[in-house]
Short mmCIF file of C-alpha atoms and ligand atoms in Angstrom, two decimals:
data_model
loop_
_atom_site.label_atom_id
_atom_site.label_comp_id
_atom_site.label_asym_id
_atom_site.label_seq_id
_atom_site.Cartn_x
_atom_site.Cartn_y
_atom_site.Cartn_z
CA UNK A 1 -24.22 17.62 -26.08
CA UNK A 2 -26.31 20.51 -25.72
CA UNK A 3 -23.28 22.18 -23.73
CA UNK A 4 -21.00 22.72 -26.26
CA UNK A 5 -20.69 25.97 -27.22
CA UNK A 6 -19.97 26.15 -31.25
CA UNK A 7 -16.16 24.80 -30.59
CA UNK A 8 -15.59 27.50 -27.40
CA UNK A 9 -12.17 26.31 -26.45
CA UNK A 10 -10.77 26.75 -22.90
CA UNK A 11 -7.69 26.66 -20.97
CA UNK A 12 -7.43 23.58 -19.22
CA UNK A 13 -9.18 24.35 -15.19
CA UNK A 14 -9.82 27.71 -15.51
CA UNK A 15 -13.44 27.10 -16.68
CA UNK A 16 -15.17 25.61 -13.17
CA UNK A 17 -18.20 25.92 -15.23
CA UNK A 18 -19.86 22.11 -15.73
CA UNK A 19 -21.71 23.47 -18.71
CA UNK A 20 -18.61 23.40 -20.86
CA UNK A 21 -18.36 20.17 -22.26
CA UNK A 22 -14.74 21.29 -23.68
CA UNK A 23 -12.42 22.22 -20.61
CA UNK A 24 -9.11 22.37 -22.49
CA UNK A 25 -7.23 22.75 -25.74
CA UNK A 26 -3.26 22.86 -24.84
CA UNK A 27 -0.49 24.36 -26.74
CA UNK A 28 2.54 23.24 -25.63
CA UNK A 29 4.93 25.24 -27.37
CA UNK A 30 4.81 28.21 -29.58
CA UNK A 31 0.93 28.09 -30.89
CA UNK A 32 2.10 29.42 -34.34
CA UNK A 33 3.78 26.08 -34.89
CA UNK A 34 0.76 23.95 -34.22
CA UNK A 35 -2.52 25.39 -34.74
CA UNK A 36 -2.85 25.27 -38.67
CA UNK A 37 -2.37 21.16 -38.37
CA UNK A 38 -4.54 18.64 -39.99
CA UNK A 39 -3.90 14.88 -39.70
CA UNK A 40 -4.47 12.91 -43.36
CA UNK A 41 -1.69 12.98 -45.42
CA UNK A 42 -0.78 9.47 -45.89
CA UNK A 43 1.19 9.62 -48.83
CA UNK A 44 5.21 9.24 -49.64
CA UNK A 45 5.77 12.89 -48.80
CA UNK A 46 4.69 12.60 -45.61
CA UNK A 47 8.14 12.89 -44.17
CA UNK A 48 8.83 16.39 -45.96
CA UNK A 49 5.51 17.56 -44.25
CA UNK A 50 4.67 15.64 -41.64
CA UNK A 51 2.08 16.75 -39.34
CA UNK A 52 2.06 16.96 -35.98
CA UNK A 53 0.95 14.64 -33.72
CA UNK A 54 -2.49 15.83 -32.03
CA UNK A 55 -3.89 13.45 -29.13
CA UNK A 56 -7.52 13.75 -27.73
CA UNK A 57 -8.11 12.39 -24.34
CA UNK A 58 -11.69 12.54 -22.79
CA UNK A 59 -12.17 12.22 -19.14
CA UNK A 60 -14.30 12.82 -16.26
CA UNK A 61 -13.08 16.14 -14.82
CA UNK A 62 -16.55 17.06 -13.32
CA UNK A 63 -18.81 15.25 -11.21
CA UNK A 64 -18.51 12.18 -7.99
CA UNK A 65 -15.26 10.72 -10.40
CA UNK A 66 -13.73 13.90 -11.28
CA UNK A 67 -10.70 12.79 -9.41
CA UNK A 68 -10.24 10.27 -12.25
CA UNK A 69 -10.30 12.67 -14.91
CA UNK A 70 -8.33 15.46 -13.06
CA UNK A 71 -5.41 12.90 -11.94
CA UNK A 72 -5.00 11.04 -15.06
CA UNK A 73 -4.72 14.19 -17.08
CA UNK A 74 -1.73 15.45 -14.69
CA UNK A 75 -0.57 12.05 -15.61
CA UNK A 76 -0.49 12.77 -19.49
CA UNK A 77 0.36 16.18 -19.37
CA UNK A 78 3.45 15.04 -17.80
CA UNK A 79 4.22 13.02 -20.52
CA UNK A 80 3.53 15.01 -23.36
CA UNK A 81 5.39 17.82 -21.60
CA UNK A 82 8.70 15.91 -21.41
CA UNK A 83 8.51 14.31 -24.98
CA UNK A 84 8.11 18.26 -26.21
CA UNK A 85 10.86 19.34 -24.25
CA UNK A 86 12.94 16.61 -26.03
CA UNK A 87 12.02 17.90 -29.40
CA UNK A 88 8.57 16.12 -29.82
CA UNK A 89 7.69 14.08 -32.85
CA UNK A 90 10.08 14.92 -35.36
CA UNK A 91 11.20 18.15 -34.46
CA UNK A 92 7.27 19.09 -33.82
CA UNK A 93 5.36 19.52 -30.15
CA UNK A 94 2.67 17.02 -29.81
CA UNK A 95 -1.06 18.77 -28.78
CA UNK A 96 -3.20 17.48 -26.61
CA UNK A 97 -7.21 18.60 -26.96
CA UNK A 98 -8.96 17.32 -23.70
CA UNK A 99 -12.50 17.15 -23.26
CA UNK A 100 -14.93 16.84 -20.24
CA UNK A 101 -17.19 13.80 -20.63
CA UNK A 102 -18.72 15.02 -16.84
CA UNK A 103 -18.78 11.10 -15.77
CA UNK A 104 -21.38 10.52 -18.39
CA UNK A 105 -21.67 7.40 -20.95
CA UNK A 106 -23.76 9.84 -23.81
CA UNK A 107 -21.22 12.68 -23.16
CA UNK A 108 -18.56 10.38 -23.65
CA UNK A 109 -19.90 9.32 -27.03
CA UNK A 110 -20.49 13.16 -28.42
CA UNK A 111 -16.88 13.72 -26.61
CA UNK A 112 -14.70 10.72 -28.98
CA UNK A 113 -17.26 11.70 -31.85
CA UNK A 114 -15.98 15.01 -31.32
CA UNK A 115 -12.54 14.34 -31.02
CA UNK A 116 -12.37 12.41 -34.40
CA UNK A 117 -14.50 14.40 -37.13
CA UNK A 118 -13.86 18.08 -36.08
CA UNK A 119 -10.50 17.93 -33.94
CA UNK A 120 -8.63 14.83 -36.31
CA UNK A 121 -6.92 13.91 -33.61
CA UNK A 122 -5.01 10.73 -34.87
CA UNK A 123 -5.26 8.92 -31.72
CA UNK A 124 -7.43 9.07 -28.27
CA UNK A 125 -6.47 8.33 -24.84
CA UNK A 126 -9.33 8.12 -22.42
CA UNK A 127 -11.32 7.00 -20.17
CA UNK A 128 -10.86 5.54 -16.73
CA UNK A 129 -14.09 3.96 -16.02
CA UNK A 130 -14.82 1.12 -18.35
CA UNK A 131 -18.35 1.70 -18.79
CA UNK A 132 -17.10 4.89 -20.61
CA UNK A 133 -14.72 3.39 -22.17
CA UNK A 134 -17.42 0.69 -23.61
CA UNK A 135 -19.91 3.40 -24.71
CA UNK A 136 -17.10 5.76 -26.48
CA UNK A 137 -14.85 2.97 -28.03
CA UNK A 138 -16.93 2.01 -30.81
CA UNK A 139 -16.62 5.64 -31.98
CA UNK A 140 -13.08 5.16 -32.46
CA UNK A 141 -13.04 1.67 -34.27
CA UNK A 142 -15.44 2.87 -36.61
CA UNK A 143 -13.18 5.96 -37.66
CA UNK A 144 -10.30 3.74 -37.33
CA UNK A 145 -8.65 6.12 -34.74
CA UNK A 146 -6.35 4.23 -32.11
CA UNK A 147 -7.89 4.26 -28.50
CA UNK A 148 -5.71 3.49 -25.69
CA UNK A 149 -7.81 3.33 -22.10
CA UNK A 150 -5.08 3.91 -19.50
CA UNK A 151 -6.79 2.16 -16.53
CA UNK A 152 -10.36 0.84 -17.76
CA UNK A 153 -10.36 -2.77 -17.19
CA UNK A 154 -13.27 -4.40 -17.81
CA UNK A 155 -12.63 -7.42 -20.66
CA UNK A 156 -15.38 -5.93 -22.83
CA UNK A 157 -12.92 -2.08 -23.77
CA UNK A 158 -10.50 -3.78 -25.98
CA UNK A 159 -13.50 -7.12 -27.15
CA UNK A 160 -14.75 -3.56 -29.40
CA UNK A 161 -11.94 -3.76 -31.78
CA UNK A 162 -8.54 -3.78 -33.29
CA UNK A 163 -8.14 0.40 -32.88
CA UNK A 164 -8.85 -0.49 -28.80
CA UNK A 165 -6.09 -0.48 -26.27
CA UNK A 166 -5.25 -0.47 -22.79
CA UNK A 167 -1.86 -0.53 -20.41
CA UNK A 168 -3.58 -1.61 -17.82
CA UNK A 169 -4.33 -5.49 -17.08
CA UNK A 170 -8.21 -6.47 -16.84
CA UNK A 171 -10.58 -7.37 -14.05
CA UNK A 172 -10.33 -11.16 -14.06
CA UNK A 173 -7.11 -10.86 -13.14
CA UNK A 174 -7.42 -7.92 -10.66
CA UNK A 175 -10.73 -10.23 -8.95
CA UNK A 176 -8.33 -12.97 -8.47
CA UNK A 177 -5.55 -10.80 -6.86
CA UNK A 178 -8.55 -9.43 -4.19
CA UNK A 179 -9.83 -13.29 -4.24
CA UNK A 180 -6.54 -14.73 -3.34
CA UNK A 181 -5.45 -11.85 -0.93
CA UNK A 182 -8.75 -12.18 1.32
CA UNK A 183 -8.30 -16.11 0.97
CA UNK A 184 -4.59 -16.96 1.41
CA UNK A 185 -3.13 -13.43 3.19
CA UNK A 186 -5.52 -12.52 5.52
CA UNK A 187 -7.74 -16.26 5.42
CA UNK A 188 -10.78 -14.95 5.53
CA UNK A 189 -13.73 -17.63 5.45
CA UNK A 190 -16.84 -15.87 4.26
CA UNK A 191 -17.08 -12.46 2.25
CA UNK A 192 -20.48 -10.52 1.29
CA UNK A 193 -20.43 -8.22 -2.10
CA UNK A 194 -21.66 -5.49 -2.54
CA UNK A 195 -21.78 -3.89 -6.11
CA UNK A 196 -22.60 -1.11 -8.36
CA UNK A 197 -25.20 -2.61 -10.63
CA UNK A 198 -24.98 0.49 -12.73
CA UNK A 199 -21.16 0.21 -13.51
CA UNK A 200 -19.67 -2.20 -15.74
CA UNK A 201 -16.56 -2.75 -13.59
CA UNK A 202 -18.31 -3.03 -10.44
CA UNK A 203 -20.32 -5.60 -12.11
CA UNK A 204 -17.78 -7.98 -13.85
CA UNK A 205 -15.30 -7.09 -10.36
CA UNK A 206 -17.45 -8.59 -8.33
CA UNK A 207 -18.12 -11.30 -10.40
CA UNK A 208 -14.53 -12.22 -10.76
CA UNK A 209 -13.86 -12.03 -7.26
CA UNK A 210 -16.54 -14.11 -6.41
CA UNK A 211 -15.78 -16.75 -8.65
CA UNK A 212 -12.00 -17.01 -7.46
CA UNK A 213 -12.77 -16.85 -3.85
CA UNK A 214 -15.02 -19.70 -3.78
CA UNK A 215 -12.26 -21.64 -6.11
CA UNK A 216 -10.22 -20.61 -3.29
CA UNK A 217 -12.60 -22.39 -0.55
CA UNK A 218 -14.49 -18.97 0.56
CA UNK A 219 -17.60 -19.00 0.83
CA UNK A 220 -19.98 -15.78 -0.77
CA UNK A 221 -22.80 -15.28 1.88
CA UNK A 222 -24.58 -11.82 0.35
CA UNK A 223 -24.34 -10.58 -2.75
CA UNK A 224 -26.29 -7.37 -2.88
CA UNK A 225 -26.38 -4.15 -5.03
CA UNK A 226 -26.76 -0.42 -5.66
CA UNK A 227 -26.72 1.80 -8.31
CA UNK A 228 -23.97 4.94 -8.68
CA UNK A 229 -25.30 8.22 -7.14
CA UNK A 230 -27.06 6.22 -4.24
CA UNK A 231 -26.39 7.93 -0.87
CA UNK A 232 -28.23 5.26 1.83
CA UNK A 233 -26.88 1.96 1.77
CA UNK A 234 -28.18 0.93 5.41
CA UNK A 235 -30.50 -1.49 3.91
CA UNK A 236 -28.40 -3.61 2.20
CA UNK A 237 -25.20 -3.26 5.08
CA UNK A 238 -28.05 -4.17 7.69
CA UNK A 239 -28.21 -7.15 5.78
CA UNK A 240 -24.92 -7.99 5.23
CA UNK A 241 -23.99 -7.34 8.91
CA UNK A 242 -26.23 -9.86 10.12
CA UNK A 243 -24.25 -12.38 8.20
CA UNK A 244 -21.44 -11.35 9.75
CA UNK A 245 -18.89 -11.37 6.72
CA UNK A 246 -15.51 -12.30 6.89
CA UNK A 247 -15.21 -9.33 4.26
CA UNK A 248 -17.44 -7.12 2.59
CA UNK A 249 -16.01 -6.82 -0.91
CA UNK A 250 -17.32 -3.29 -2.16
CA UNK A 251 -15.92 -3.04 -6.28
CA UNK A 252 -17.59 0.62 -6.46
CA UNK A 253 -15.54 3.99 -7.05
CA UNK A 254 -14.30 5.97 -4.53
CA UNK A 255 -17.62 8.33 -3.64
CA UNK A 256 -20.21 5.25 -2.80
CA UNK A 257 -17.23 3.69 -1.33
CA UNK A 258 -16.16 6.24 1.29
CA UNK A 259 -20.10 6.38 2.33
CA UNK A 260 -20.84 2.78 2.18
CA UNK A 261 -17.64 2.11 4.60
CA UNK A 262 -18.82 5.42 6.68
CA UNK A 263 -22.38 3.66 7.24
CA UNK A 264 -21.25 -0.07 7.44
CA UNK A 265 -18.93 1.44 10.27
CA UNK A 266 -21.80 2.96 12.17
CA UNK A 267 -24.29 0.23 11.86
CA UNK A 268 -21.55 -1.35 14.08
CA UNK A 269 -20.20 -3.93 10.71
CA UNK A 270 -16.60 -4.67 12.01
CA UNK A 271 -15.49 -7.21 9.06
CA UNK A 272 -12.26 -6.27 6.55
CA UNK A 273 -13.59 -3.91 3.59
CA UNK A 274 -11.81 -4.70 0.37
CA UNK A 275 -11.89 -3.11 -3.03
CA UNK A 276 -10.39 -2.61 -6.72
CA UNK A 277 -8.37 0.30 -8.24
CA UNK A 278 -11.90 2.56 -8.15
CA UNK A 279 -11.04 2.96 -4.41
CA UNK A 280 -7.74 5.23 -5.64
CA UNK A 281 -8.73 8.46 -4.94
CA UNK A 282 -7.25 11.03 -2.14
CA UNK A 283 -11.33 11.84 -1.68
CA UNK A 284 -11.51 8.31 -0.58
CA UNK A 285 -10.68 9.03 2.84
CA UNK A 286 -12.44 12.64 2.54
CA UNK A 287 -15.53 11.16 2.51
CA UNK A 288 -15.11 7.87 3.73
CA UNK A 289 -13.01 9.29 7.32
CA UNK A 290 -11.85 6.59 9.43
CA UNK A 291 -14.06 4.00 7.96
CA UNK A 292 -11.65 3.15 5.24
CA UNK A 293 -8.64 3.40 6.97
CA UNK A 294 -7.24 -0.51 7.24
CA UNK A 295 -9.26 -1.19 3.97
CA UNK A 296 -7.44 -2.93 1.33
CA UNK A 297 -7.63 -2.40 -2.37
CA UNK A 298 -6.02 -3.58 -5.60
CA UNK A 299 -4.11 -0.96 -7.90
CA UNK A 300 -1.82 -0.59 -10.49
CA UNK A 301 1.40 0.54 -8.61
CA UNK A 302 2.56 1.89 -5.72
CA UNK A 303 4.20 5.35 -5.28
CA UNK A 304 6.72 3.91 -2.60
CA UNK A 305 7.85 1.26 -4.90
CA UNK A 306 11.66 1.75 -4.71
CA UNK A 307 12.11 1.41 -8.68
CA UNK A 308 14.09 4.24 -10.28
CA UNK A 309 11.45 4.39 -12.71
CA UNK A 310 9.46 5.10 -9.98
CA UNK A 311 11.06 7.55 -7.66
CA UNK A 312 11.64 9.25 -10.80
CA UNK A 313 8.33 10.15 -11.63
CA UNK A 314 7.24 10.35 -8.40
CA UNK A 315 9.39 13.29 -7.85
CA UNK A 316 8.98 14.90 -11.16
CA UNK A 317 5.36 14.99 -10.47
CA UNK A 318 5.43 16.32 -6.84
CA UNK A 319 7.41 18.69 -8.65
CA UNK A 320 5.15 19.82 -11.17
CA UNK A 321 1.68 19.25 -8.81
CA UNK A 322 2.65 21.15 -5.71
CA UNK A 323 3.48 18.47 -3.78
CA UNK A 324 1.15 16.10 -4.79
CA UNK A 325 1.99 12.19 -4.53
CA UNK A 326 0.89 11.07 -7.85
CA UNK A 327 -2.04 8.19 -7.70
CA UNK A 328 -2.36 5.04 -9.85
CA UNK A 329 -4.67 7.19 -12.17
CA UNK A 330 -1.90 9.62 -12.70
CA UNK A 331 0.94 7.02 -13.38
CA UNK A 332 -1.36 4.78 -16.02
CA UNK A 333 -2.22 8.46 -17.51
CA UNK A 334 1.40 8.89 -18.16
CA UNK A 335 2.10 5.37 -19.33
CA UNK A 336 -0.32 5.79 -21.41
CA UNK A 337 0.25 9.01 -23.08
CA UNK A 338 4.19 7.38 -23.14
CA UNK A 339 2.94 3.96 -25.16
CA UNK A 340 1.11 6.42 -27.43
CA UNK A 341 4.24 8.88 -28.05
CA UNK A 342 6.67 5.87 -28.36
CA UNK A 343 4.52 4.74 -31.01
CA UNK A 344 4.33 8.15 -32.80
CA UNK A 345 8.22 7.89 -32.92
CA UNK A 346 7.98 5.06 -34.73
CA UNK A 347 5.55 6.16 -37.39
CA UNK A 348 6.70 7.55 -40.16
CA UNK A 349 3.58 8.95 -41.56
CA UNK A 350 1.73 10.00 -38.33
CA UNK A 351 -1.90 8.46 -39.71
CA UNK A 352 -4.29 6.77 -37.01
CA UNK A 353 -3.88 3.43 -39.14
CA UNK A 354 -0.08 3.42 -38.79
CA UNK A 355 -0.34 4.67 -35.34
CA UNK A 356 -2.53 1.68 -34.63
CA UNK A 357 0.27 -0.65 -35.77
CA UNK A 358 2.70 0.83 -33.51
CA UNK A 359 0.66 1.08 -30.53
CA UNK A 360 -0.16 -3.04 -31.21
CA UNK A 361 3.60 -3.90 -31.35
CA UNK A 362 4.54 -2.33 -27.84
CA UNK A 363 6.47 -4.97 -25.85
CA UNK A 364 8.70 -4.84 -23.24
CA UNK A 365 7.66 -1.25 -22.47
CA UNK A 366 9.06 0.10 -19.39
CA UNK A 367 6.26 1.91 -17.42
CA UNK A 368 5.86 3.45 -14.03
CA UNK A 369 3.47 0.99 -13.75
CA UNK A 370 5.66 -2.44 -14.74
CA UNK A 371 6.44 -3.57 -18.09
CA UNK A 372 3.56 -3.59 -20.53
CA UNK A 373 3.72 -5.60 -23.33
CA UNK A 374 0.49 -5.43 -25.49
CA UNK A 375 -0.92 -8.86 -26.32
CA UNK A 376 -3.59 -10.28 -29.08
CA UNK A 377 -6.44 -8.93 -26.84
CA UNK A 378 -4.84 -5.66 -27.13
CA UNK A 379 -4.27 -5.99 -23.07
CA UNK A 380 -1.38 -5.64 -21.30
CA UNK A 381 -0.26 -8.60 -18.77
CA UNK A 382 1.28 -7.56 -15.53
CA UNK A 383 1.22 -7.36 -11.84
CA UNK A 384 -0.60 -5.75 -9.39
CA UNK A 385 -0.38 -4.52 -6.32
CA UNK A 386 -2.15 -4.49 -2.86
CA UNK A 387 -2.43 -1.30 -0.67
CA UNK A 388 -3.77 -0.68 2.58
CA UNK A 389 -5.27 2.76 3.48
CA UNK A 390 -3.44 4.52 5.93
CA UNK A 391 -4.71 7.99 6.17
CA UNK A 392 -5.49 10.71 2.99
CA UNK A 393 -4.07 9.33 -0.03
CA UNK A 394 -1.42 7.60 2.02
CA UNK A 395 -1.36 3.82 1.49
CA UNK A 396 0.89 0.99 3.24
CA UNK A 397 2.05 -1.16 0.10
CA UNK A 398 1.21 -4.90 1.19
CA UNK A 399 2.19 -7.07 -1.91
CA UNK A 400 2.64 -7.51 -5.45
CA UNK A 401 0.83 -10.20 -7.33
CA UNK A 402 2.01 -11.44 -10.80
CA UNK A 403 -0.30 -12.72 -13.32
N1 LIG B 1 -10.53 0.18 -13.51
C1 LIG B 1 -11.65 1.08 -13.33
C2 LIG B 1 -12.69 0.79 -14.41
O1 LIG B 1 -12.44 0.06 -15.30
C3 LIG B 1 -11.24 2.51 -13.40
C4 LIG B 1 -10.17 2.96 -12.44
C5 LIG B 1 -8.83 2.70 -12.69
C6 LIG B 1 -10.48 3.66 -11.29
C7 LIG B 1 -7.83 3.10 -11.82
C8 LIG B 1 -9.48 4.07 -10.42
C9 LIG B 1 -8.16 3.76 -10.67
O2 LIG B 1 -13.78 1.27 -14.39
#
């Protein structure tokens, strides 16, 4: 992590500068009152002196999924923000010290390292994308700091240990909802996959998918790859188009996405494209135009979902972000940041160990994103729901699916 600069600490978005691994430390109220903490004390007098509760979250703010990092940070700040305007933990404002990973699996690493020996923060949120998630997480069970992933969902985040979490339910369930969608809803015959060999999600997505679809009667008739960063996909949708696919599945993120659906589209493919939750991006239809309009993809909620809970923070958040109708990454950013505080509250001593034991008892939560109950896996079991693109970062909710 050659790009830290000897603990340089910057206001969160000001610095546009990719060369700053650290984009933000955030004081949320007076920074007298917060910046002398350090996490560790343990013992009986912890109540007298309790610390305050510092959070690190690591994200991709830089870089082809910046969208991920940017949005679920709005999500968190959210949270954070309203638990200090209702007094915080005990009587102090949480602080939240945010770091840049720039999309990267070794930056992610130095990022969590960082996080836990020089920052003590007593408990990490982070990341989106489960390969990330994977490389960072052992970081955090080894220092015994809680790690809550708000949206990575690969089975292998939380297989790294008892300090991993996630609010988010897991691939084999979100391969089954796609599986079962293509199958029963639409009854679609034949699919073709095509994954991003490079990304653990993409990977274990389209495995899941395929597995369930031909339990389902489909049949798979390509499965072809390419690796994140790729630009030309003509080879392999030449391919695929001369199967002529019910579906091309396409488990990628957003950027490969919106170009594979912009060249599938002009080599003439005219099949359904489907997706996961790495399709939820408002740059999805920047790049990807028309070609993803009518596409379908899994996610964890849907902004027109007429829940109170919902509306609720839908409007607080177009409140706070100009406008801005807040994405699945933004709502599992502030469930997650929400799981974490409600734990804190519960804590009397504030330690990552303690924290850890809070965090593991969350049940019957009520999220933006459904009830999340944590189980043995450290998981959390519940629904999904189908979207179809409509137009920039407007999508027609189709159905929800329960596990
Ligand atoms: N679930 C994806 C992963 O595990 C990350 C993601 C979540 C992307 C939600 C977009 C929206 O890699």
């Amino acid at each position: 992590m050659g790009a830290l600069m000897g603990g340089v600490m910057r206001p969160v978005f000001k610095s546009r500068n990719r060369s700053f691994l650290v984009f933000g430390i955030v004081f949320l109220s007076l920074v007298g009152f917060v910046n002398c903490t350090k996490k560790g004390d343990t013992g009986a007098s912890a109540q007298a002196d309790l610390q305050a509760l510092v959070l690190g979250e690591f994200g991709t703010m830089t870089g082809p999924e910046s969208t991920f990092g940017i949005s679920t940070h709005r999500g968190i700040m959210m949270a954070v923000e309203e638990a200090n305007a209702s007094g915080g933990i005990q009587g102090k404002p949480i602080k939240v010290i945010s770091l840049d990973d720039q999309g990267r699996s070794d930056e992610a690493v130095t990022a969590v390292t960082k996080l836990v020996t020089q920052e003590n923060v007593q408990l990490i949120l982070g990341e989106v994308a489960s390969s990330r998630s994977i490389a960072a997480a052992p970081v955090a069970q080894k220092y015994k700091v809680p790690m809550i992933s708000p949206s990575s969902t690969n089975p292998r985040v939380t297989q790294v240990g008892d300090f991993i979490f996630r609010v988010c339910f897991i691939d084999p369930f979100q391969g089954k909802v796609m599986a079962k969608f293509a199958a029963q809803n639409l009854k679609m015959k034949t699919a073709a996959i095509l994954r991003d060999i490079k990304s653990d999600y993409s990977v274990g997505l389209a495995d899941f998918f395929a597995e369930d679809f031909q339990k389902m009667g489909g049949k798979i008739i390509s499965d072809l790859s390419y690796s994140s960063g790729d630009a030309d996909f003509k080879a392999q949708l030449t391919a695929i188009k001369l199967k002529k696919p019910d579906v091309l599945f396409i488990p990628g993120y957003y950027t490969e996405v919106g170009l594979i659906a912009r060249q599938a589209r002009e080599l003439n493919y005219n099949g359904v494209l489907m997706g996961g939750d790495g399709w939820d991006s408002a740059k999805l239809t920047e790049i990807g135009g028309k070609a993803v309009v009518g596409g379908y993809f899994s996610s964890h909620y849907s902004p027109k979902s007429d829940k109170p809970v919902v509306q609720n923070f839908v409007a607080k958040y177009k409140e706070k972000y100009n406008g801005e109708v807040p994405n699945g990454l933004a709502a599992m950013g502030y469930d997650a940041a929400r799981v974490a505080i409600a734990a804190a509250l519960k804590s009397s001593t504030l330690a990552p160990t303690d924290l850890r034991d809070a965090v593991a008892q969350t049940k019957d939560f009520e999220g933006v994103t459904g009830v999340i109950s944590l189980n043995d896996e450290r998981n959390a079991v519940k629904p999904a729901v189908v979207l179809k693109v409509m137009a920039s970062n407007d999508y027609e909710y189709v159905t929800t699916v329960n596990p």
